[in-house]
C-alpha atoms as an extended CHARMM CRD file, in Angstrom:
* protein
*
       232  EXT
         1         1  LEU       CA             13.3860000000       -1.7250000000      -63.7920000000  PROA      1               0.0000000000
         2         2  GLY       CA             16.5390000000       -0.4900000000      -64.5610000000  PROA      2               0.0000000000
         3         3  PRO       CA             19.9020000000       -2.6290000000      -63.7000000000  PROA      3               0.0000000000
         4         4  THR       CA             20.2440000000       -1.1320000000      -60.0480000000  PROA      4               0.0000000000
         5         5  THR       CA             16.9780000000       -1.8000000000      -59.0820000000  PROA      5               0.0000000000
         6         6  GLU       CA             17.0630000000       -5.4600000000      -60.6200000000  PROA      6               0.0000000000
         7         7  MET       CA             20.1980000000       -6.3010000000      -58.4750000000  PROA      7               0.0000000000
         8         8  SER       CA             19.0640000000       -4.8550000000      -55.3210000000  PROA      8               0.0000000000
         9         9  THR       CA             15.8280000000       -6.9370000000      -55.5230000000  PROA      9               0.0000000000
        10        10  SER       CA             17.9720000000      -10.2000000000      -56.4520000000  PROA      10              0.0000000000
        11        11  ASN       CA             19.9990000000       -9.5860000000      -53.7080000000  PROA      11              0.0000000000
        12        12  LEU       CA             17.4010000000       -9.0310000000      -51.2460000000  PROA      12              0.0000000000
        13        13  LEU       CA             15.9530000000      -12.2860000000      -52.0480000000  PROA      13              0.0000000000
        14        14  LEU       CA             18.7840000000      -13.9910000000      -51.8330000000  PROA      14              0.0000000000
        15        15  VAL       CA             19.6440000000      -12.1660000000      -48.0360000000  PROA      15              0.0000000000
        16        16  ILE       CA             16.0520000000      -13.8660000000      -47.0300000000  PROA      16              0.0000000000
        17        17  LEU       CA             16.8100000000      -17.2940000000      -48.4800000000  PROA      17              0.0000000000
        18        18  ILE       CA             20.0970000000      -17.3570000000      -46.7690000000  PROA      18              0.0000000000
        19        19  VAL       CA             18.6340000000      -16.3290000000      -43.6350000000  PROA      19              0.0000000000
        20        20  ILE       CA             15.6890000000      -19.0340000000      -44.0420000000  PROA      20              0.0000000000
        21        21  ILE       CA             18.2050000000      -22.0030000000      -44.8800000000  PROA      21              0.0000000000
        22        22  GLN       CA             20.0980000000      -20.6700000000      -41.5900000000  PROA      22              0.0000000000
        23        23  ILE       CA             17.1560000000      -20.8970000000      -39.5090000000  PROA      23              0.0000000000
        24        24  LEU       CA             16.7060000000      -24.6590000000      -40.8060000000  PROA      24              0.0000000000
        25        25  ILE       CA             19.7530000000      -25.7670000000      -40.2060000000  PROA      25              0.0000000000
        26        26  SER       CA             20.9730000000      -24.0890000000      -37.0760000000  PROA      26              0.0000000000
        27        27  HSD       CA             21.7970000000      -25.7410000000      -33.8760000000  PROA      27              0.0000000000
        28        28  SER       CA             23.5000000000      -25.9430000000      -30.5690000000  PROA      28              0.0000000000
        29        29  TYR       CA             25.3730000000      -27.9330000000      -28.3360000000  PROA      29              0.0000000000
        30        30  SER       CA             25.6400000000      -28.6390000000      -24.8580000000  PROA      30              0.0000000000
        31        31  ILE       CA             27.3660000000      -30.9920000000      -21.9170000000  PROA      31              0.0000000000
        32        32  ASN       CA             24.9440000000      -31.7400000000      -18.9000000000  PROA      32              0.0000000000
        33        33  TYR       CA             25.4180000000      -33.9400000000      -15.5650000000  PROA      33              0.0000000000
        34        34  TYR       CA             23.1750000000      -35.6140000000      -13.5020000000  PROA      34              0.0000000000
        35        35  ASP       CA             23.4320000000      -37.2950000000      -10.1310000000  PROA      35              0.0000000000
        36        36  SER       CA             20.1110000000      -39.0460000000       -8.7450000000  PROA      36              0.0000000000
        37        37  ASN       CA             21.8110000000      -38.6870000000       -4.9870000000  PROA      37              0.0000000000
        38        38  ASN       CA             22.9730000000      -35.3060000000       -5.6080000000  PROA      38              0.0000000000
        39        39  ASN       CA             26.2590000000      -36.5150000000       -3.4230000000  PROA      39              0.0000000000
        40        40  ILE       CA             28.5720000000      -35.5410000000       -6.6840000000  PROA      40              0.0000000000
        41        41  LYS       CA             29.1810000000      -31.6070000000       -7.2560000000  PROA      41              0.0000000000
        42        42  VAL       CA             30.2860000000      -30.6170000000      -10.3760000000  PROA      42              0.0000000000
        43        43  GLN       CA             32.9570000000      -27.5820000000      -10.2600000000  PROA      43              0.0000000000
        44        44  ASN       CA             33.3640000000      -24.6490000000      -12.8730000000  PROA      44              0.0000000000
        45        45  THR       CA             30.2350000000      -25.1450000000      -14.4130000000  PROA      45              0.0000000000
        46        46  GLY       CA             28.5710000000      -22.0250000000      -16.4090000000  PROA      46              0.0000000000
        47        47  SER       CA             31.0410000000      -22.3660000000      -19.4100000000  PROA      47              0.0000000000
        48        48  TYR       CA             30.4900000000      -21.5800000000      -23.0450000000  PROA      48              0.0000000000
        49        49  PHE       CA             32.0430000000      -23.3770000000      -26.4790000000  PROA      49              0.0000000000
        50        50  ILE       CA             33.0020000000      -20.1230000000      -28.5370000000  PROA      50              0.0000000000
        51        51  GLN       CA             33.4450000000      -22.6950000000      -31.2700000000  PROA      51              0.0000000000
        52        52  SER       CA             32.4530000000      -26.2270000000      -32.5460000000  PROA      52              0.0000000000
        53        53  PRO       CA             34.6090000000      -28.3670000000      -29.6980000000  PROA      53              0.0000000000
        54        54  SER       CA             36.7840000000      -31.5050000000      -31.0170000000  PROA      54              0.0000000000
        55        55  THR       CA             35.9050000000      -34.8400000000      -30.5350000000  PROA      55              0.0000000000
        56        56  VAL       CA             39.1000000000      -35.0370000000      -27.8370000000  PROA      56              0.0000000000
        57        57  ASN       CA             37.7740000000      -31.7330000000      -26.2580000000  PROA      57              0.0000000000
        58        58  VAL       CA             34.6210000000      -33.4240000000      -25.4290000000  PROA      58              0.0000000000
        59        59  ALA       CA             36.4310000000      -36.7450000000      -24.6170000000  PROA      59              0.0000000000
        60        60  ASP       CA             38.4510000000      -34.9130000000      -22.0000000000  PROA      60              0.0000000000
        61        61  LEU       CA             35.5590000000      -33.2310000000      -20.6350000000  PROA      61              0.0000000000
        62        62  CYS       CA             33.5490000000      -36.4500000000      -20.2010000000  PROA      62              0.0000000000
        63        63  SER       CA             37.1600000000      -38.0760000000      -18.5710000000  PROA      63              0.0000000000
        64        64  ARG       CA             37.1410000000      -34.9790000000      -15.9530000000  PROA      64              0.0000000000
        65        65  LEU       CA             33.3280000000      -35.3400000000      -15.1290000000  PROA      65              0.0000000000
        66        66  SER       CA             33.4880000000      -39.1610000000      -14.4590000000  PROA      66              0.0000000000
        67        67  GLY       CA             36.4200000000      -38.6090000000      -12.2520000000  PROA      67              0.0000000000
        68        68  ASN       CA             38.9560000000      -40.0210000000      -14.2880000000  PROA      68              0.0000000000
        69        69  ASN       CA             42.3860000000      -38.2700000000      -15.3070000000  PROA      69              0.0000000000
        70        70  PRO       CA             42.2410000000      -35.5050000000      -17.8360000000  PROA      70              0.0000000000
        71        71  ILE       CA             43.4140000000      -36.0790000000      -21.2570000000  PROA      71              0.0000000000
        72        72  LEU       CA             44.2630000000      -33.0080000000      -22.0600000000  PROA      72              0.0000000000
        73        73  LYS       CA             46.0730000000      -30.1340000000      -20.2170000000  PROA      73              0.0000000000
        74        74  GLU       CA             44.4900000000      -27.0960000000      -18.9690000000  PROA      74              0.0000000000
        75        75  ASP       CA             46.2010000000      -23.7060000000      -20.5710000000  PROA      75              0.0000000000
        76        76  ASN       CA             44.9460000000      -21.3340000000      -18.0190000000  PROA      76              0.0000000000
        77        77  VAL       CA             40.9980000000      -22.1960000000      -18.1570000000  PROA      77              0.0000000000
        78        78  ASN       CA             39.3320000000      -23.8460000000      -15.3130000000  PROA      78              0.0000000000
        79        79  LEU       CA             37.5990000000      -26.8500000000      -16.9980000000  PROA      79              0.0000000000
        80        80  PRO       CA             34.7530000000      -28.6330000000      -15.2410000000  PROA      80              0.0000000000
        81        81  PHE       CA             35.5480000000      -31.5710000000      -13.1040000000  PROA      81              0.0000000000
        82        82  VAL       CA             33.8600000000      -33.5460000000      -10.0900000000  PROA      82              0.0000000000
        83        83  ASP       CA             35.0570000000      -33.6960000000       -6.5580000000  PROA      83              0.0000000000
        84        84  SER       CA             35.0510000000      -37.4930000000       -6.8000000000  PROA      84              0.0000000000
        85        85  LEU       CA             37.3360000000      -40.2480000000       -8.2440000000  PROA      85              0.0000000000
        86        86  ASN       CA             36.2450000000      -42.7390000000      -10.8690000000  PROA      86              0.0000000000
        87        87  THR       CA             32.6830000000      -42.3240000000      -10.6840000000  PROA      87              0.0000000000
        88        88  LYS       CA             31.7490000000      -45.2270000000      -13.1240000000  PROA      88              0.0000000000
        89        89  ALA       CA             29.7340000000      -43.0460000000      -15.0970000000  PROA      89              0.0000000000
        90        90  THR       CA             27.5260000000      -43.0520000000      -18.2410000000  PROA      90              0.0000000000
        91        91  ILE       CA             27.4420000000      -41.1160000000      -20.9960000000  PROA      91              0.0000000000
        92        92  ILE       CA             24.1450000000      -40.7430000000      -23.2990000000  PROA      92              0.0000000000
        93        93  GLU       CA             23.5190000000      -38.5850000000      -26.5160000000  PROA      93              0.0000000000
        94        94  ILE       CA             20.6060000000      -36.9720000000      -26.9540000000  PROA      94              0.0000000000
        95        95  ILE       CA             19.6700000000      -35.9760000000      -30.7210000000  PROA      95              0.0000000000
        96        96  GLY       CA             16.9950000000      -33.0970000000      -30.6170000000  PROA      96              0.0000000000
        97        97  GLY       CA             14.0810000000      -32.8110000000      -28.6390000000  PROA      97              0.0000000000
        98        98  ASP       CA             13.9580000000      -31.7650000000      -25.1310000000  PROA      98              0.0000000000
        99        99  ILE       CA             16.0470000000      -32.6240000000      -21.9380000000  PROA      99              0.0000000000
       100       100  PRO       CA             14.7020000000      -32.7630000000      -18.2700000000  PROA      100             0.0000000000
       101       101  ARG       CA             15.0580000000      -29.6650000000      -16.3640000000  PROA      101             0.0000000000
       102       102  SER       CA             17.0540000000      -31.7020000000      -13.2630000000  PROA      102             0.0000000000
       103       103  LEU       CA             19.9540000000      -31.7000000000      -15.4850000000  PROA      103             0.0000000000
       104       104  THR       CA             23.0220000000      -29.4760000000      -14.8020000000  PROA      104             0.0000000000
       105       105  GLN       CA             24.4580000000      -27.9130000000      -17.5030000000  PROA      105             0.0000000000
       106       106  VAL       CA             28.2740000000      -27.9650000000      -17.5280000000  PROA      106             0.0000000000
       107       107  ILE       CA             28.7760000000      -26.1520000000      -20.9220000000  PROA      107             0.0000000000
       108       108  LYS       CA             27.0790000000      -24.8770000000      -23.8960000000  PROA      108             0.0000000000
       109       109  SER       CA             27.5460000000      -23.1390000000      -27.1920000000  PROA      109             0.0000000000
       110       110  SER       CA             27.2970000000      -19.7150000000      -26.9180000000  PROA      110             0.0000000000
       111       111  ASP       CA             25.5480000000      -19.4930000000      -30.4470000000  PROA      111             0.0000000000
       112       112  ASP       CA             23.6220000000      -21.6510000000      -32.8550000000  PROA      112             0.0000000000
       113       113  SER       CA             26.4560000000      -22.5760000000      -35.1370000000  PROA      113             0.0000000000
       114       114  VAL       CA             28.2370000000      -24.5570000000      -32.7060000000  PROA      114             0.0000000000
       115       115  VAL       CA             28.2970000000      -28.8100000000      -33.7960000000  PROA      115             0.0000000000
       116       116  GLY       CA             29.0390000000      -31.0970000000      -31.3330000000  PROA      116             0.0000000000
       117       117  PRO       CA             30.9840000000      -34.6360000000      -32.4690000000  PROA      117             0.0000000000
       118       118  SER       CA             29.3690000000      -37.8660000000      -32.1770000000  PROA      118             0.0000000000
       119       119  LEU       CA             29.3570000000      -40.1580000000      -29.1470000000  PROA      119             0.0000000000
       120       120  ASP       CA             30.8420000000      -43.0280000000      -30.9650000000  PROA      120             0.0000000000
       121       121  ASN       CA             33.7800000000      -41.0630000000      -31.6100000000  PROA      121             0.0000000000
       122       122  VAL       CA             34.3420000000      -39.5650000000      -28.2090000000  PROA      122             0.0000000000
       123       123  VAL       CA             33.9560000000      -42.9690000000      -26.9080000000  PROA      123             0.0000000000
       124       124  GLN       CA             36.6120000000      -43.9590000000      -29.0780000000  PROA      124             0.0000000000
       125       125  ILE       CA             39.1190000000      -41.4510000000      -27.6800000000  PROA      125             0.0000000000
       126       126  LEU       CA             37.8730000000      -42.2260000000      -23.8550000000  PROA      126             0.0000000000
       127       127  ASN       CA             38.5500000000      -45.9830000000      -24.8160000000  PROA      127             0.0000000000
       128       128  SER       CA             42.0750000000      -45.4350000000      -26.4340000000  PROA      128             0.0000000000
       129       129  ASN       CA             42.8750000000      -43.6590000000      -22.9450000000  PROA      129             0.0000000000
       130       130  GLY       CA             41.6910000000      -46.5590000000      -20.9750000000  PROA      130             0.0000000000
       131       131  ILE       CA             38.5260000000      -44.9040000000      -20.1570000000  PROA      131             0.0000000000
       132       132  HSD       CA             35.6860000000      -47.3270000000      -20.4130000000  PROA      132             0.0000000000
       133       133  LEU       CA             32.0590000000      -45.9040000000      -19.7150000000  PROA      133             0.0000000000
       134       134  ASP       CA             28.6790000000      -47.2010000000      -20.2830000000  PROA      134             0.0000000000
       135       135  ASN       CA             27.1990000000      -44.9340000000      -23.4350000000  PROA      135             0.0000000000
       136       136  LYS       CA             23.8040000000      -44.9530000000      -25.1840000000  PROA      136             0.0000000000
       137       137  ILE       CA             22.4610000000      -42.7380000000      -28.1180000000  PROA      137             0.0000000000
       138       138  ILE       CA             18.7770000000      -41.6020000000      -27.5490000000  PROA      138             0.0000000000
       139       139  MET       CA             16.3200000000      -39.3790000000      -29.8340000000  PROA      139             0.0000000000
       140       140  GLY       CA             15.0480000000      -36.2130000000      -28.0260000000  PROA      140             0.0000000000
       141       141  ASN       CA             11.1840000000      -36.8420000000      -28.4860000000  PROA      141             0.0000000000
       142       142  ASN       CA             11.5290000000      -40.1220000000      -26.0400000000  PROA      142             0.0000000000
       143       143  ILE       CA             11.5150000000      -38.2640000000      -22.8710000000  PROA      143             0.0000000000
       144       144  GLU       CA             10.2610000000      -41.3900000000      -21.1450000000  PROA      144             0.0000000000
       145       145  GLU       CA             12.9540000000      -43.1430000000      -22.2130000000  PROA      145             0.0000000000
       146       146  ILE       CA             15.5530000000      -40.5420000000      -20.9250000000  PROA      146             0.0000000000
       147       147  ASN       CA             13.5670000000      -39.9430000000      -17.3530000000  PROA      147             0.0000000000
       148       148  ALA       CA             13.8620000000      -44.2590000000      -17.3420000000  PROA      148             0.0000000000
       149       149  ILE       CA             17.6120000000      -43.9650000000      -17.6370000000  PROA      149             0.0000000000
       150       150  LEU       CA             18.2860000000      -41.0980000000      -15.3670000000  PROA      150             0.0000000000
       151       151  SER       CA             15.9600000000      -42.8110000000      -12.5540000000  PROA      151             0.0000000000
       152       152  ASN       CA             17.7540000000      -46.2410000000      -13.0020000000  PROA      152             0.0000000000
       153       153  THR       CA             20.9800000000      -45.4560000000      -13.4160000000  PROA      153             0.0000000000
       154       154  LYS       CA             23.0420000000      -45.6740000000       -9.9240000000  PROA      154             0.0000000000
       155       155  GLY       CA             25.7820000000      -43.7220000000      -10.9170000000  PROA      155             0.0000000000
       156       156  PRO       CA             25.9420000000      -40.0730000000      -12.5820000000  PROA      156             0.0000000000
       157       157  VAL       CA             25.0350000000      -39.4290000000      -16.0450000000  PROA      157             0.0000000000
       158       158  ILE       CA             26.8320000000      -37.0670000000      -18.4280000000  PROA      158             0.0000000000
       159       159  VAL       CA             24.3960000000      -35.9990000000      -21.2670000000  PROA      159             0.0000000000
       160       160  LEU       CA             25.5210000000      -34.7050000000      -24.6720000000  PROA      160             0.0000000000
       161       161  HSD       CA             22.7540000000      -32.5240000000      -25.8190000000  PROA      161             0.0000000000
       162       162  HSD       CA             22.4840000000      -31.8860000000      -29.8610000000  PROA      162             0.0000000000
       163       163  GLU       CA             19.4980000000      -29.3180000000      -29.5300000000  PROA      163             0.0000000000
       164       164  SER       CA             17.6290000000      -26.9320000000      -31.6320000000  PROA      164             0.0000000000
       165       165  PRO       CA             18.0170000000      -23.3390000000      -30.8680000000  PROA      165             0.0000000000
       166       166  ASN       CA             14.5660000000      -22.9570000000      -30.4150000000  PROA      166             0.0000000000
       167       167  VAL       CA             13.9270000000      -25.9300000000      -28.1130000000  PROA      167             0.0000000000
       168       168  LYS       CA             13.5110000000      -24.7860000000      -24.2930000000  PROA      168             0.0000000000
       169       169  ARG       CA             13.7620000000      -26.7360000000      -21.3750000000  PROA      169             0.0000000000
       170       170  SER       CA             10.7020000000      -28.4960000000      -19.8450000000  PROA      170             0.0000000000
       171       171  LEU       CA              9.4200000000      -27.0510000000      -16.7430000000  PROA      171             0.0000000000
       172       172  SER       CA              9.1580000000      -30.4460000000      -15.7390000000  PROA      172             0.0000000000
       173       173  SER       CA             10.5220000000      -33.8630000000      -16.6570000000  PROA      173             0.0000000000
       174       174  SER       CA              6.6190000000      -35.2710000000      -17.2370000000  PROA      174             0.0000000000
       175       175  SER       CA              5.1630000000      -32.0800000000      -18.7690000000  PROA      175             0.0000000000
       176       176  VAL       CA              6.5720000000      -33.4750000000      -22.3500000000  PROA      176             0.0000000000
       177       177  THR       CA              4.4140000000      -35.3120000000      -24.5970000000  PROA      177             0.0000000000
       178       178  PRO       CA              6.8040000000      -37.7580000000      -26.7040000000  PROA      178             0.0000000000
       179       179  LEU       CA              5.6700000000      -36.9350000000      -30.3170000000  PROA      179             0.0000000000
       180       180  THR       CA              4.6150000000      -40.0970000000      -32.7020000000  PROA      180             0.0000000000
       181       181  GLU       CA              6.0480000000      -41.0760000000      -35.7580000000  PROA      181             0.0000000000
       182       182  PHE       CA              3.1020000000      -39.5900000000      -38.1550000000  PROA      182             0.0000000000
       183       183  GLN       CA              3.7340000000      -36.2660000000      -36.2030000000  PROA      183             0.0000000000
       184       184  ILE       CA              7.3490000000      -36.4330000000      -36.9070000000  PROA      184             0.0000000000
       185       185  SER       CA              7.0470000000      -37.4060000000      -40.4780000000  PROA      185             0.0000000000
       186       186  GLN       CA              4.3040000000      -34.7570000000      -41.0570000000  PROA      186             0.0000000000
       187       187  TYR       CA              6.3550000000      -32.2570000000      -39.7260000000  PROA      187             0.0000000000
       188       188  GLN       CA              9.2990000000      -33.5420000000      -41.8040000000  PROA      188             0.0000000000
       189       189  ILE       CA              7.2900000000      -33.3440000000      -44.9990000000  PROA      189             0.0000000000
       190       190  VAL       CA              5.9090000000      -29.8790000000      -44.4010000000  PROA      190             0.0000000000
       191       191  LEU       CA              9.2860000000      -28.3980000000      -43.4410000000  PROA      191             0.0000000000
       192       192  TRP       CA             10.8100000000      -29.7140000000      -46.7020000000  PROA      192             0.0000000000
       193       193  THR       CA              7.9790000000      -28.7350000000      -48.6080000000  PROA      193             0.0000000000
       194       194  ALA       CA              8.2240000000      -25.2530000000      -47.7800000000  PROA      194             0.0000000000
       195       195  PHE       CA             12.0040000000      -25.3280000000      -48.5130000000  PROA      195             0.0000000000
       196       196  GLY       CA             11.0520000000      -26.2290000000      -51.8410000000  PROA      196             0.0000000000
       197       197  VAL       CA              8.7990000000      -23.9330000000      -52.6890000000  PROA      197             0.0000000000
       198       198  LEU       CA             10.6550000000      -21.0070000000      -51.2160000000  PROA      198             0.0000000000
       199       199  LEU       CA             13.2380000000      -22.2750000000      -53.9250000000  PROA      199             0.0000000000
       200       200  ILE       CA             11.0110000000      -22.3280000000      -56.6920000000  PROA      200             0.0000000000
       201       201  LEU       CA              9.6450000000      -18.8800000000      -55.6570000000  PROA      201             0.0000000000
       202       202  TYR       CA             13.1290000000      -17.2350000000      -55.3370000000  PROA      202             0.0000000000
       203       203  ALA       CA             13.9450000000      -18.8660000000      -59.0590000000  PROA      203             0.0000000000
       204       204  ALA       CA             10.8140000000      -17.6490000000      -60.4730000000  PROA      204             0.0000000000
       205       205  ILE       CA             11.2420000000      -13.9630000000      -59.0430000000  PROA      205             0.0000000000
       206       206  SER       CA             14.8910000000      -14.0390000000      -60.0310000000  PROA      206             0.0000000000
       207       207  SER       CA             13.9490000000      -14.8720000000      -63.5870000000  PROA      207             0.0000000000
       208       208  ILE       CA             11.3460000000      -12.4410000000      -64.1730000000  PROA      208             0.0000000000
       209       209  VAL       CA             13.3620000000       -9.3030000000      -62.2540000000  PROA      209             0.0000000000
       210       210  ASN       CA             16.3240000000      -10.0370000000      -64.8250000000  PROA      210             0.0000000000
       211       211  MET       CA             14.2870000000      -10.8840000000      -67.7050000000  PROA      211             0.0000000000
       212       212  GLU       CA             15.3300000000       -8.7940000000      -70.7220000000  PROA      212             0.0000000000
       213       213  VAL       CA             12.7280000000       -7.1540000000      -72.3280000000  PROA      213             0.0000000000
       214       214  ILE       CA             12.4150000000       -7.3720000000      -75.9290000000  PROA      214             0.0000000000
       215       215  PRO       CA              9.4190000000       -5.2890000000      -77.8720000000  PROA      215             0.0000000000
       216       216  ASP       CA              7.5210000000       -7.4230000000      -80.1430000000  PROA      216             0.0000000000
       217       217  SER       CA              7.9400000000       -6.6540000000      -83.6940000000  PROA      217             0.0000000000
       218       218  LEU       CA              4.7690000000       -7.0070000000      -84.9590000000  PROA      218             0.0000000000
       219       219  LEU       CA              3.0700000000       -4.8080000000      -82.2610000000  PROA      219             0.0000000000
       220       220  TYR       CA              5.7920000000       -2.2870000000      -82.7790000000  PROA      220             0.0000000000
       221       221  ALA       CA              4.9840000000       -2.0050000000      -86.6550000000  PROA      221             0.0000000000
       222       222  LYS       CA              1.3630000000       -1.4690000000      -85.8280000000  PROA      222             0.0000000000
       223       223  PHE       CA              1.9610000000        0.6040000000      -83.6220000000  PROA      223             0.0000000000
       224       224  GLN       CA              4.0440000000        2.9790000000      -85.8450000000  PROA      224             0.0000000000
       225       225  SER       CA              1.6670000000        2.6020000000      -88.4910000000  PROA      225             0.0000000000
       226       226  ALA       CA             -1.2150000000        3.6310000000      -86.9520000000  PROA      226             0.0000000000
       227       227  ARG       CA              0.6700000000        6.8150000000      -85.6780000000  PROA      227             0.0000000000
       228       228  THR       CA              1.6590000000        7.4700000000      -89.1490000000  PROA      228             0.0000000000
       229       229  GLY       CA             -1.7070000000        7.1010000000      -90.4400000000  PROA      229             0.0000000000
       230       230  LYS       CA             -3.1170000000        9.7050000000      -88.1010000000  PROA      230             0.0000000000
       231       231  ASN       CA             -0.3470000000       12.1980000000      -88.5000000000  PROA      231             0.0000000000
       232       232  ASP       CA             -1.0290000000       12.2110000000      -92.1560000000  PROA      232             0.0000000000
């Protein structure tokens, strides 16, 4: 193998590894809204995050969706808001998993590289501006707890969802079966084991491709001697 072939193979393996890592760590972020009575309408929905929003940006959106005064000023952008004042909304943060179809999607990331701030940091910004809302963090695989909170909460609910790009909304809120701890642990073991094997495979192939080929002196000497004997 020549130097050009070695570099091409090495670069191809590196690109494949980068793509696999991006798939494993990619994610997206969305803000959703739910009102059990359907009395409150959200205006200017369907927007997108072009880049990762700051904590203040998300806190400002939560303030607007709860009927409180905005934290930030609008700069020629029609941000989402509700047509009701001080709705005493509840904020829940869902990490991974799925969300019910009954939620109204207010704003979502435009690609799979957008990361949203944590609920704790958002609540700190809201509290510092005199806005106190109930809040809770839920793992996305607990769909029953999500549905229970939505049905038992009197006021509207603002949902901050950290989601995987391959996760699709359920066709119905009761069609998703919660995962067990064994299934989650099994998935994590298989995922990271496969990732480790790919790293080892890449290192092995890269070492073989870039290995310097040195002729064995003993075999080379015997080969030369045999050729010399035949020529004589």
